[in-house]
Amino acid sequence: MSGLFGTLNIGKSGLFSNQKVINTISHNIANAETPGYSRQRAELQTTRPYTNPSFNGSAEAGQVGTGVEVSQITRIRDTFLDYQVREELGIDGWYSGRDKFLSEIEGVFNEPSDTGLSSLISKFFGSWHELSKQSETSNARTVVVEQSKALTNELNHIYNKIGNVKKNAQDLIKQTVFDANKILDQIGQLNQGIIQVSVAKNNPNDLMDKRDLLLDELSSKFGITIDKKRFNGINVSTEGDTNANTPGGINLIQDINPDDVARLAYVSNIEPVLGADGKPVLDAAGDPTYNIEYYKNGDMTSNENRVEIKNVSLSKEKFMELDQCRVVWTDKEGNLLDSNGQTQDPTAGNPPTYPNTASMVKFTPSSGGLKGYMSVQQDVDKYVDQLNKLAKSIAYSVNAIHGQTDDAASDTCLFFVNKDNPTGAGEAEITAGNISINKEIMDNVMLIKTGKDGGGENDGTRAIEIAQLMDKLMEVQKITENTDRKSFIRDLCGGLLPPNDYGIQTINGKTSGMKVNNYFKDVVDALGVQTQQAKRVVQNQFIRLQSFEESRASVSGVLLDEEMANLVQYQHSYQANSKIIATVDELLDVVINGLKR
């Protein structure tokens, strides 16, 4: 088309195109503070030109422009910066989780302080030293009992409080699993919507912004790998994480088969199977069997989501791994996946029950909040084990000197006992959680043995040897769950020495050992180093994340001054195109109405 009507159409195209640009600018300004919003830009291009025909077959003065159009509205996004931010979010989530719980454990230990466990250990042995000076008095004996009670109560308290820390970490794992599955479902829905819009040759910019915001949130929970597909679709998996135990070929999000994806389930209970004698049932290899309970998608609001797996054999190492992890892979319906990524069908039952041959694939990510909470559970188990070693070393060594024997079976008056022991007076399976003073001694402090058998009222020789246990070198670090008093004294303390000049046997000691107080201080120092490391990484990650997010904001963020400048520019362009239309209107009036005169 040529002539005035062609010019009119050019003005109209400019008017409409500038209006779309202004609409895009207005959308940017309106969403300047919207989280996850990416600045959008209307791409202008010339429309198809028109060639004026001529009698000799050649164009007159070449092609004639026909105006402008908006080819597409694109969002400004840097994929590399997105990758960097998500990598840093994973590390930040990992150490933020550790920092939260390690600081809580530090508060439980309350060291160094005048009321902490280290101080109570010193006061405990100090009370025995004072007793050796005035062994005939009940007052000094009462002080020993009270200091012993303070020590055992503090060990019990720390043991229980650290156990609560582990429960809190497990609660956060459960909540993270639930949230992660919800996010994955939302991403899957957005992914399908984006593909549908893109197939229609439109750009779903706002939908992609929402999807990217959810991907950022998901990456803070565990590491993810994102593969871009056609029509702006994506696949999301953990294939890049070699520690995630991702079943082969299964994605968290798929563009083609959106229902053929994996999800996470939370293991809520691992209960040992007990026989008629009350002892754990063992399999042919000697490993205990367990009934395991998990909830689909981590959703414990309904019993319909509960699934039970009966008679699963777990070695001690496998039990600890599952107990500290608590997350397993399932399909979208909540059925367990095996190591090949295949769905296992549950047998009939309400709730459904898997056969006893069921295998579970644990999810152990290398980063993210889940990694932080799982690693804290490992730390808690380690600190509980160290507390138990401390309790055993104190109980076994004091009982050995108090009873003058390394054999608990021949000890007629234990000082420290396991308060949960069915007999009420044994030291078997003593831990920091159940260590207590013999009730008979608490009821009658005169039962405390302070000297050699048959000694006089002022004989405090046995009390002084117990007091000196504080400085004895014992291999506390080598104590295990199966260590009893006999193996501890003979193998880890160098045995009992022959009676000294006062007729009292005492511990020999080993040069490769350590003092009980020093052992506990080493535990506290290691905790302090771990907490400082977590805090340092969190602080460094804050700076790194801030840097990357500022870089991403400089690319994708809305700068109001720039948008206002663009608005003024396209406003003038809109007005100029309006002027062209008005001018052509006047010219057409001259041509049409002027010919009548």
Coordinates of C-alpha atoms in Angstrom, one line a residue:
M1 CA 0.0 0.0 0.0
S2 CA 1.3 3.5 -0.8
G3 CA 0.1 7.0 -0.6
L4 CA -1.6 8.7 2.2
F5 CA -3.4 5.6 3.4
G6 CA -0.1 3.8 3.6
T7 CA 1.3 6.7 5.7
L8 CA -1.8 6.5 7.9
N9 CA -1.1 2.7 8.5
I10 CA 2.5 3.5 9.3
G11 CA 1.4 6.0 11.9
K12 CA -1.1 3.6 13.3
S13 CA 1.5 0.8 13.6
G14 CA 3.8 3.3 15.5
L15 CA 0.9 4.3 17.7
F16 CA 0.0 0.7 18.6
S17 CA 3.6 -0.5 19.0
N18 CA 4.5 2.4 21.3
Q19 CA 1.4 1.7 23.3
K20 CA 2.6 -1.9 23.9
V21 CA 6.0 -0.6 24.9
I22 CA 4.5 1.8 27.4
N23 CA 2.3 -1.1 28.7
T24 CA 5.5 -3.2 29.2
I25 CA 7.2 -0.2 31.0
S26 CA 4.1 0.2 33.2
H27 CA 4.2 -3.5 34.0
N28 CA 7.9 -3.2 35.0
I29 CA 7.2 -0.2 37.3
A30 CA 4.2 -1.9 38.9
N31 CA 6.4 -5.0 39.7
A32 CA 9.5 -3.1 40.8
E33 CA 9.2 -4.6 44.3
T34 CA 7.8 -8.0 43.4
P35 CA 10.1 -10.9 44.6
G36 CA 11.5 -12.8 41.7
Y37 CA 10.2 -10.5 39.0
S38 CA 12.5 -10.1 35.9
R39 CA 12.5 -6.8 33.9
Q40 CA 10.7 -7.2 30.6
R41 CA 11.5 -5.5 27.3
A42 CA 9.3 -5.1 24.2
E43 CA 11.4 -5.9 21.1
L44 CA 10.5 -3.6 18.1
Q45 CA 11.1 -4.6 14.5
T46 CA 10.1 -3.2 11.1
T47 CA 7.1 -4.7 9.4
R48 CA 7.4 -6.3 5.9
P49 CA 8.2 -3.5 3.4
Y50 CA 6.1 -2.8 0.3
T51 CA 7.5 -2.7 -3.2
N52 CA 5.9 -0.3 -5.6
P53 CA 5.4 -2.0 -9.0
S54 CA 6.4 -0.2 -12.3
F55 CA 5.7 -0.7 -16.0
N56 CA 9.2 -1.9 -16.7
G57 CA 9.1 -4.5 -13.9
S58 CA 11.5 -2.7 -11.6
A59 CA 10.8 -1.1 -8.2
E60 CA 10.5 2.6 -8.1
A61 CA 13.0 3.9 -5.5
G62 CA 13.3 0.5 -3.9
Q63 CA 11.1 -0.9 -1.2
V64 CA 8.9 1.3 0.9
G65 CA 8.6 0.8 4.7
T66 CA 5.3 -0.1 6.2
G67 CA 5.9 0.7 9.8
V68 CA 6.8 -1.1 13.1
E69 CA 5.6 -3.9 15.2
V70 CA 6.4 -5.6 18.5
S71 CA 8.0 -8.9 17.7
Q72 CA 8.0 -10.3 21.3
I73 CA 8.1 -9.3 24.9
T74 CA 11.2 -10.8 26.5
R75 CA 12.4 -11.0 30.1
I76 CA 15.9 -10.0 30.9
R77 CA 17.6 -12.9 32.7
D78 CA 21.1 -14.2 33.1
T79 CA 21.1 -18.1 33.4
F80 CA 24.7 -18.2 34.7
L81 CA 23.9 -15.8 37.6
D82 CA 20.8 -18.0 38.4
Y83 CA 23.1 -21.0 38.6
Q84 CA 25.6 -19.2 40.9
V85 CA 22.8 -17.9 43.2
R86 CA 21.3 -21.4 43.5
E87 CA 24.7 -23.0 44.2
E88 CA 25.3 -20.5 47.0
L89 CA 21.8 -20.9 48.4
G90 CA 22.5 -24.6 48.8
I91 CA 25.7 -24.0 50.8
D92 CA 24.0 -21.2 52.8
G93 CA 21.1 -23.6 53.7
W94 CA 23.5 -26.3 54.7
Y95 CA 25.5 -24.2 57.2
S96 CA 22.6 -22.1 58.4
G97 CA 21.0 -25.4 59.5
R98 CA 24.2 -26.4 61.2
D99 CA 24.7 -23.1 62.8
K100 CA 21.2 -23.1 64.3
F101 CA 21.5 -26.4 66.0
L102 CA 25.2 -26.3 66.9
S103 CA 24.6 -23.0 68.7
E104 CA 21.8 -24.8 70.6
I105 CA 24.1 -27.6 71.6
E106 CA 26.6 -25.1 72.8
G107 CA 23.9 -23.6 75.0
V108 CA 23.2 -27.0 76.4
F109 CA 26.8 -27.7 77.3
N110 CA 27.1 -24.2 78.8
E111 CA 30.9 -24.2 78.7
P112 CA 33.0 -22.6 80.0
S113 CA 31.1 -21.6 83.1
D114 CA 31.1 -22.0 86.9
T115 CA 28.0 -24.2 86.7
G116 CA 28.9 -26.3 83.7
L117 CA 29.8 -30.0 83.6
S118 CA 33.6 -29.4 83.7
S119 CA 33.2 -27.4 87.0
L120 CA 30.9 -30.1 88.4
I121 CA 33.5 -32.9 87.7
S122 CA 36.2 -30.9 89.5
K123 CA 33.8 -30.3 92.5
F124 CA 32.9 -34.0 92.5
F125 CA 36.5 -35.1 92.9
G126 CA 37.2 -32.2 95.2
S127 CA 34.4 -33.4 97.6
W128 CA 36.2 -36.8 97.8
H129 CA 39.4 -35.0 98.7
E130 CA 37.7 -33.2 101.5
L131 CA 36.0 -36.4 102.6
S132 CA 39.5 -38.0 103.0
K133 CA 40.3 -35.4 105.6
Q134 CA 37.2 -35.9 107.7
S135 CA 36.0 -39.3 106.8
E136 CA 34.4 -39.9 110.2
T137 CA 31.8 -37.1 109.7
S138 CA 28.4 -37.5 108.0
N139 CA 28.6 -33.9 106.8
A140 CA 31.5 -34.5 104.4
R141 CA 29.8 -37.7 103.2
T142 CA 26.6 -35.7 102.5
V143 CA 28.6 -33.2 100.5
V144 CA 30.0 -36.0 98.3
V145 CA 26.5 -37.3 97.7
E146 CA 25.2 -33.9 96.8
Q147 CA 28.1 -33.1 94.5
S148 CA 27.6 -36.6 92.9
K149 CA 23.9 -35.9 92.4
A150 CA 24.7 -32.5 90.8
L151 CA 27.1 -34.3 88.5
T152 CA 24.8 -37.1 87.5
N153 CA 21.8 -34.7 87.2
E154 CA 23.8 -32.5 84.8
L155 CA 24.9 -35.5 82.7
N156 CA 21.2 -36.6 82.6
H157 CA 20.1 -33.1 81.7
I158 CA 22.7 -32.7 78.9
Y159 CA 21.9 -36.1 77.5
N160 CA 18.1 -35.4 77.4
K161 CA 18.5 -31.9 76.0
I162 CA 20.8 -33.1 73.2
G163 CA 18.2 -35.7 72.5
N164 CA 15.7 -32.9 72.1
V165 CA 18.0 -31.2 69.7
K166 CA 17.9 -34.3 67.5
K167 CA 14.1 -34.4 67.7
N168 CA 13.9 -30.8 66.6
A169 CA 16.3 -31.5 63.7
Q170 CA 14.1 -34.4 62.7
D171 CA 11.0 -32.2 62.9
L172 CA 12.7 -29.7 60.5
I173 CA 13.6 -32.5 58.1
K174 CA 10.0 -33.6 58.1
Q175 CA 8.8 -30.0 57.4
T176 CA 11.5 -29.5 54.7
V177 CA 10.4 -32.7 53.0
F178 CA 6.8 -31.6 53.1
D179 CA 7.6 -28.1 51.8
A180 CA 10.0 -29.5 49.1
N181 CA 7.3 -31.8 47.7
K182 CA 4.8 -28.9 47.6
I183 CA 7.3 -26.7 45.8
L184 CA 8.0 -29.6 43.3
D185 CA 4.2 -29.9 42.6
Q186 CA 3.9 -26.2 42.0
I187 CA 7.0 -26.2 39.7
G188 CA 5.5 -29.1 37.8
Q189 CA 2.2 -27.3 37.2
L190 CA 4.0 -24.1 36.2
N191 CA 6.2 -26.1 33.9
Q192 CA 3.3 -27.6 32.0
G193 CA 1.6 -24.2 31.8
I194 CA 4.7 -22.6 30.4
I195 CA 5.0 -25.3 27.8
Q196 CA 1.4 -24.8 26.7
V197 CA 1.8 -21.0 26.3
S198 CA 5.1 -21.4 24.5
V199 CA 3.6 -23.9 22.0
A200 CA 1.2 -21.1 21.1
K201 CA 4.3 -19.0 20.3
N202 CA 3.9 -16.7 23.2
N203 CA 6.4 -15.8 26.0
P204 CA 5.1 -16.8 29.5
N205 CA 7.4 -14.4 31.2
D206 CA 5.5 -14.0 34.5
L207 CA 5.0 -17.8 34.8
M208 CA 8.8 -18.4 34.2
D209 CA 9.5 -15.8 36.9
K210 CA 7.3 -17.7 39.4
R211 CA 9.0 -20.9 38.4
D212 CA 12.5 -19.5 38.9
L213 CA 11.5 -18.1 42.3
L214 CA 10.4 -21.6 43.4
L215 CA 13.6 -23.1 42.0
D216 CA 15.6 -20.7 44.1
E217 CA 13.6 -21.7 47.2
L218 CA 14.0 -25.4 46.3
S219 CA 17.8 -25.1 45.9
S220 CA 18.1 -23.8 49.4
K221 CA 16.7 -27.1 50.6
F222 CA 18.9 -29.4 48.5
G223 CA 21.1 -29.3 45.4
I224 CA 19.3 -29.6 42.1
T225 CA 20.3 -30.0 38.4
I226 CA 18.2 -28.1 35.8
D227 CA 18.1 -29.1 32.2
K228 CA 16.4 -26.8 29.7
K229 CA 14.1 -28.3 27.2
R230 CA 12.1 -27.0 24.2
F231 CA 9.2 -24.7 24.6
N232 CA 10.8 -23.2 27.7
G233 CA 10.3 -26.5 29.6
I234 CA 12.8 -27.8 32.1
N235 CA 13.7 -31.1 33.8
V236 CA 14.8 -31.0 37.4
S237 CA 16.8 -33.7 39.1
T238 CA 19.6 -34.4 41.6
E239 CA 21.7 -36.2 39.1
G240 CA 24.6 -33.8 39.6
D241 CA 24.8 -34.8 43.2
T242 CA 26.7 -38.1 43.5
N243 CA 25.7 -38.4 47.2
A244 CA 22.0 -38.0 46.7
N245 CA 21.4 -41.7 45.8
T246 CA 19.1 -40.6 43.0
P247 CA 17.5 -43.7 41.3
G248 CA 18.7 -43.9 37.7
G249 CA 16.5 -42.2 35.1
I250 CA 14.0 -40.6 37.5
N251 CA 13.6 -36.9 37.6
L252 CA 11.9 -34.6 40.1
I253 CA 10.3 -32.6 37.2
Q254 CA 9.8 -33.8 33.7
D255 CA 8.5 -31.9 30.7
I256 CA 7.3 -34.9 28.7
N257 CA 6.0 -37.3 31.4
P258 CA 5.1 -35.0 34.3
D259 CA 3.7 -37.9 36.4
D260 CA 6.8 -40.1 36.1
V261 CA 8.8 -38.3 38.7
A262 CA 10.3 -39.0 42.2
R263 CA 9.2 -37.5 45.5
L264 CA 10.5 -37.6 49.0
A265 CA 9.0 -39.4 52.0
Y266 CA 9.8 -38.9 55.7
V267 CA 10.7 -41.9 57.9
S268 CA 8.9 -41.2 61.2
N269 CA 9.7 -44.3 63.2
I270 CA 12.3 -47.1 63.3
E271 CA 11.1 -49.6 65.8
P272 CA 13.0 -52.8 66.7
V273 CA 11.1 -56.1 66.5
L274 CA 11.2 -57.8 69.9
G275 CA 10.8 -61.5 70.6
A276 CA 8.9 -63.1 73.4
D277 CA 11.9 -62.6 75.7
G278 CA 11.9 -58.9 75.1
K279 CA 15.1 -59.0 73.1
P280 CA 15.5 -57.8 69.5
V281 CA 14.9 -60.4 66.8
L282 CA 18.0 -61.1 64.8
D283 CA 18.2 -62.3 61.2
A284 CA 20.5 -65.0 59.9
A285 CA 23.5 -62.6 59.8
G286 CA 22.9 -61.5 63.3
D287 CA 21.5 -58.1 62.5
P288 CA 18.4 -56.7 64.3
T289 CA 15.1 -56.5 62.4
Y290 CA 12.9 -53.4 62.5
N291 CA 9.5 -52.2 61.6
I292 CA 9.9 -49.0 59.7
E293 CA 7.1 -46.4 59.2
Y294 CA 7.2 -43.5 56.7
Y295 CA 4.7 -40.9 55.5
K296 CA 4.2 -40.0 51.9
N297 CA 5.4 -36.6 50.9
G298 CA 6.3 -36.0 54.6
D299 CA 2.6 -35.3 55.2
M300 CA 1.7 -36.6 58.7
T301 CA -1.7 -34.9 58.8
S302 CA -3.5 -38.0 57.7
N303 CA -3.1 -41.7 58.6
E304 CA -3.8 -42.5 54.9
N305 CA -0.3 -41.3 54.1
R306 CA 1.3 -43.7 56.6
V307 CA 3.1 -46.8 55.2
E308 CA 4.7 -49.5 57.3
I309 CA 7.5 -51.8 56.3
K310 CA 7.9 -54.9 58.4
N311 CA 10.9 -57.0 59.4
V312 CA 13.6 -55.0 57.7
S313 CA 17.1 -56.2 58.7
L314 CA 19.6 -53.3 59.4
S315 CA 23.1 -53.5 60.6
K316 CA 24.2 -50.9 63.2
E317 CA 25.8 -48.8 60.5
K318 CA 22.7 -49.0 58.2
F319 CA 20.4 -48.2 61.2
M320 CA 22.5 -45.1 62.0
E321 CA 22.4 -43.9 58.4
L322 CA 18.7 -44.2 58.2
D323 CA 18.1 -42.7 61.6
Q324 CA 20.3 -39.7 60.8
C325 CA 18.8 -39.3 57.2
R326 CA 15.1 -40.0 57.7
V327 CA 14.3 -39.3 54.0
V328 CA 13.7 -41.9 51.3
W329 CA 12.8 -41.8 47.6
T330 CA 9.3 -42.7 46.4
D331 CA 7.3 -42.2 43.3
K332 CA 4.6 -39.5 43.0
E333 CA 2.0 -41.8 44.6
G334 CA 4.3 -42.4 47.6
N335 CA 5.4 -45.9 46.8
L336 CA 9.0 -46.8 47.5
L337 CA 11.6 -46.8 44.7
D338 CA 14.3 -49.4 44.6
S339 CA 17.9 -48.9 43.6
N340 CA 17.0 -49.2 40.0
G341 CA 14.3 -46.5 40.2
Q342 CA 11.5 -49.0 39.9
T343 CA 8.3 -48.6 41.9
Q344 CA 7.7 -51.3 44.6
D345 CA 4.1 -52.3 45.0
P346 CA 2.8 -52.6 48.6
T347 CA 0.7 -55.5 49.6
A348 CA -2.8 -55.1 50.7
G349 CA -3.6 -53.7 54.1
N350 CA -4.6 -50.5 55.9
P351 CA -2.2 -48.9 56.3
P352 CA -0.4 -50.5 53.3
T353 CA 2.4 -52.8 54.3
Y354 CA 5.4 -53.7 52.2
P355 CA 6.9 -57.2 52.1
N356 CA 9.9 -57.7 54.4
T357 CA 12.2 -57.8 51.4
A358 CA 11.6 -54.1 50.7
S359 CA 14.7 -52.0 50.0
M360 CA 14.8 -48.3 50.6
V361 CA 16.9 -45.7 48.8
K362 CA 17.9 -42.9 51.2
F363 CA 18.2 -39.3 50.1
T364 CA 21.5 -37.8 51.3
P365 CA 22.1 -34.5 49.6
S366 CA 25.5 -32.8 49.5
S367 CA 24.1 -29.3 50.2
G368 CA 21.0 -27.4 51.3
G369 CA 19.0 -27.3 54.5
L370 CA 18.4 -31.0 54.5
K371 CA 22.1 -31.6 54.5
G372 CA 22.5 -29.3 57.4
Y373 CA 19.8 -31.0 59.5
M374 CA 21.1 -34.5 58.7
S375 CA 24.7 -33.6 59.5
V376 CA 23.6 -32.1 62.9
Q377 CA 22.0 -35.5 63.8
Q378 CA 25.4 -37.1 63.1
D379 CA 27.0 -34.6 65.4
V380 CA 24.3 -35.2 68.1
D381 CA 24.9 -38.9 68.0
K382 CA 28.7 -38.3 68.3
Y383 CA 28.3 -36.0 71.3
V384 CA 25.9 -38.4 73.0
D385 CA 28.4 -41.2 72.4
Q386 CA 31.2 -39.0 73.9
L387 CA 29.0 -38.1 76.9
N388 CA 28.3 -41.8 77.4
K389 CA 32.1 -42.5 77.4
L390 CA 32.6 -39.8 80.0
A391 CA 29.8 -41.2 82.2
K392 CA 31.1 -44.8 81.9
S393 CA 34.7 -43.8 82.7
I394 CA 33.7 -41.9 85.8
A395 CA 31.3 -44.7 86.9
Y396 CA 33.6 -47.6 86.2
S397 CA 36.7 -46.0 87.8
V398 CA 34.9 -44.7 90.9
N399 CA 33.1 -48.0 91.4
A400 CA 36.3 -50.0 90.9
I401 CA 38.1 -48.1 93.7
H402 CA 35.0 -47.8 95.9
G403 CA 34.4 -51.6 95.6
Q404 CA 38.1 -52.5 95.3
T405 CA 37.4 -54.7 92.3
D406 CA 37.3 -54.5 88.5
D407 CA 34.4 -57.0 88.4
A408 CA 31.0 -55.5 88.9
A409 CA 29.5 -58.8 89.7
S410 CA 31.5 -59.1 92.9
D411 CA 30.9 -55.5 94.0
T412 CA 28.7 -55.5 97.0
C413 CA 28.1 -51.7 97.2
L414 CA 28.2 -49.8 93.9
F415 CA 28.5 -46.0 94.1
F416 CA 27.2 -45.2 90.6
V417 CA 24.4 -47.3 89.1
N418 CA 22.1 -47.4 86.0
K419 CA 18.8 -46.1 87.4
D420 CA 16.9 -47.8 84.5
N421 CA 18.4 -51.2 85.3
P422 CA 15.6 -53.6 86.2
T423 CA 17.4 -54.6 89.4
G424 CA 17.7 -51.0 90.4
A425 CA 21.3 -51.4 91.5
G426 CA 23.4 -52.5 88.5
E427 CA 25.9 -50.6 86.4
A428 CA 25.3 -52.6 83.2
E429 CA 24.6 -50.4 80.1
I430 CA 25.2 -47.3 82.1
T431 CA 25.1 -44.0 80.0
A432 CA 25.0 -40.3 80.6
G433 CA 21.2 -40.6 80.4
N434 CA 20.7 -43.1 83.2
I435 CA 23.8 -42.7 85.5
S436 CA 22.7 -42.2 89.1
I437 CA 23.9 -42.7 92.7
N438 CA 23.0 -46.0 94.4
K439 CA 19.8 -45.3 96.3
E440 CA 21.1 -47.2 99.3
I441 CA 24.0 -44.7 99.6
M442 CA 21.6 -41.7 99.2
D443 CA 19.5 -43.1 102.0
N444 CA 22.5 -43.8 104.2
V445 CA 25.6 -41.8 103.5
M446 CA 27.6 -43.8 106.0
L447 CA 27.7 -46.7 103.5
I448 CA 30.3 -44.7 101.5
K449 CA 33.6 -46.5 101.8
T450 CA 36.3 -44.1 102.7
G451 CA 39.2 -46.4 103.8
K452 CA 40.4 -49.9 103.7
D453 CA 38.2 -52.6 104.9
G454 CA 38.4 -52.8 108.7
G455 CA 40.1 -49.4 108.9
G456 CA 39.5 -47.0 111.7
E457 CA 37.0 -44.1 111.7
N458 CA 39.6 -41.6 110.5
D459 CA 40.7 -43.8 107.6
G460 CA 40.3 -41.7 104.4
T461 CA 42.8 -43.6 102.2
R462 CA 40.1 -44.9 99.8
A463 CA 38.5 -41.5 99.5
I464 CA 41.9 -39.9 98.6
E465 CA 42.5 -42.5 95.9
I466 CA 39.0 -41.8 94.4
A467 CA 39.9 -38.0 94.5
Q468 CA 43.1 -38.7 92.6
L469 CA 41.2 -40.4 89.8
M470 CA 40.8 -36.9 88.4
D471 CA 44.5 -37.0 87.4
K472 CA 44.6 -40.6 86.2
L473 CA 45.3 -41.2 82.5
M474 CA 42.5 -43.4 81.0
E475 CA 41.8 -44.3 77.4
V476 CA 38.3 -42.8 77.6
Q477 CA 38.2 -42.3 73.9
K478 CA 38.3 -46.0 73.2
I479 CA 35.2 -46.9 75.2
T480 CA 32.5 -48.6 73.2
E481 CA 28.9 -49.7 73.8
N482 CA 30.2 -53.2 74.8
T483 CA 32.8 -51.9 77.3
D484 CA 32.1 -53.1 80.8
R485 CA 34.0 -52.3 84.0
K486 CA 36.4 -55.3 83.7
S487 CA 37.5 -54.5 80.1
F488 CA 37.7 -50.8 80.9
I489 CA 39.9 -51.2 83.9
R490 CA 42.1 -53.9 82.5
D491 CA 42.4 -52.8 78.8
L492 CA 41.9 -49.0 79.0
C493 CA 43.3 -48.1 82.4
G494 CA 46.3 -50.5 82.7
G495 CA 44.5 -52.6 85.4
L496 CA 44.4 -52.2 89.2
L497 CA 47.7 -51.9 91.0
P498 CA 48.6 -54.1 94.0
P499 CA 47.5 -52.7 97.3
N500 CA 49.6 -49.8 98.4
D501 CA 51.0 -49.1 101.8
Y502 CA 47.5 -48.3 103.0
G503 CA 46.1 -51.5 101.6
I504 CA 44.1 -49.8 98.8
Q505 CA 44.2 -50.8 95.2
T506 CA 44.1 -48.0 92.6
I507 CA 44.2 -47.6 88.8
N508 CA 47.5 -47.9 87.1
G509 CA 46.8 -45.5 84.2
K510 CA 48.0 -45.5 80.6
T511 CA 50.3 -43.0 79.0
S512 CA 48.1 -43.1 75.8
G513 CA 45.1 -42.0 77.8
M514 CA 43.7 -38.7 79.1
K515 CA 42.2 -37.2 82.2
V516 CA 38.4 -37.3 82.3
N517 CA 38.1 -33.5 82.6
N518 CA 40.6 -33.0 79.7
Y519 CA 38.5 -35.4 77.6
F520 CA 35.4 -33.4 78.2
K521 CA 37.2 -30.1 77.5
D522 CA 38.3 -31.6 74.2
V523 CA 34.7 -32.4 73.4
V524 CA 33.7 -28.8 74.2
D525 CA 36.6 -27.4 72.2
A526 CA 35.6 -29.5 69.1
L527 CA 32.0 -28.3 69.4
G528 CA 33.3 -24.7 69.6
V529 CA 35.4 -25.1 66.5
Q530 CA 32.4 -26.6 64.6
T531 CA 30.1 -23.8 65.7
Q532 CA 32.6 -21.1 64.7
Q533 CA 33.1 -22.8 61.3
A534 CA 29.4 -22.8 60.7
K535 CA 29.0 -19.2 61.7
R536 CA 32.0 -18.2 59.6
V537 CA 30.6 -19.9 56.5
V538 CA 27.1 -18.4 57.1
Q539 CA 28.7 -14.9 57.3
N540 CA 30.8 -15.5 54.2
Q541 CA 27.8 -16.9 52.3
F542 CA 25.7 -13.8 53.2
I543 CA 28.4 -11.7 51.6
R544 CA 28.7 -14.0 48.5
L545 CA 24.9 -14.3 48.1
Q546 CA 24.5 -10.6 48.4
S547 CA 27.1 -10.0 45.7
F548 CA 25.5 -12.5 43.3
E549 CA 22.0 -11.3 44.0
E550 CA 23.1 -7.7 43.4
S551 CA 24.7 -8.8 40.1
R552 CA 21.4 -10.5 39.2
A553 CA 19.4 -7.5 40.2
S554 CA 21.5 -5.3 38.0
V555 CA 20.6 -7.4 35.1
S556 CA 17.0 -8.5 35.8
G557 CA 15.9 -6.0 38.4
V558 CA 13.7 -2.9 37.6
L559 CA 15.5 0.4 37.8
L560 CA 12.8 3.1 38.2
D561 CA 15.0 5.9 36.9
E562 CA 15.7 4.0 33.7
E563 CA 12.0 3.0 33.3
M564 CA 10.9 6.6 33.7
A565 CA 13.4 7.7 31.1
N566 CA 12.1 5.1 28.7
L567 CA 8.6 6.1 29.5
V568 CA 9.3 9.7 28.5
Q569 CA 11.0 8.6 25.3
Y570 CA 8.2 6.4 24.2
Q571 CA 5.6 8.9 25.3
H572 CA 7.2 11.4 22.9
S573 CA 7.3 8.7 20.2
Y574 CA 3.6 8.0 20.8
Q575 CA 2.7 11.7 20.5
A576 CA 4.8 12.0 17.3
N577 CA 2.9 9.1 15.7
S578 CA -0.3 10.7 16.8
K579 CA 0.8 13.9 15.1
I580 CA 1.5 11.9 11.9
I581 CA -2.1 10.5 11.9
A582 CA -3.5 14.0 12.5
T583 CA -1.4 15.4 9.6
V584 CA -2.5 12.6 7.2
D585 CA -6.1 13.3 8.3
E586 CA -5.8 16.9 7.3
L587 CA -4.2 16.0 4.0
L588 CA -7.0 13.5 3.2
D589 CA -9.5 16.2 4.0
V590 CA -7.8 18.5 1.5
V591 CA -7.8 15.7 -1.1
I592 CA -11.4 14.5 -0.6
N593 CA -13.2 17.7 0.4
G594 CA -11.0 20.2 -1.4
L595 CA -11.9 18.7 -4.8
K596 CA -15.5 19.6 -4.4
R597 CA -14.8 23.3 -4.5

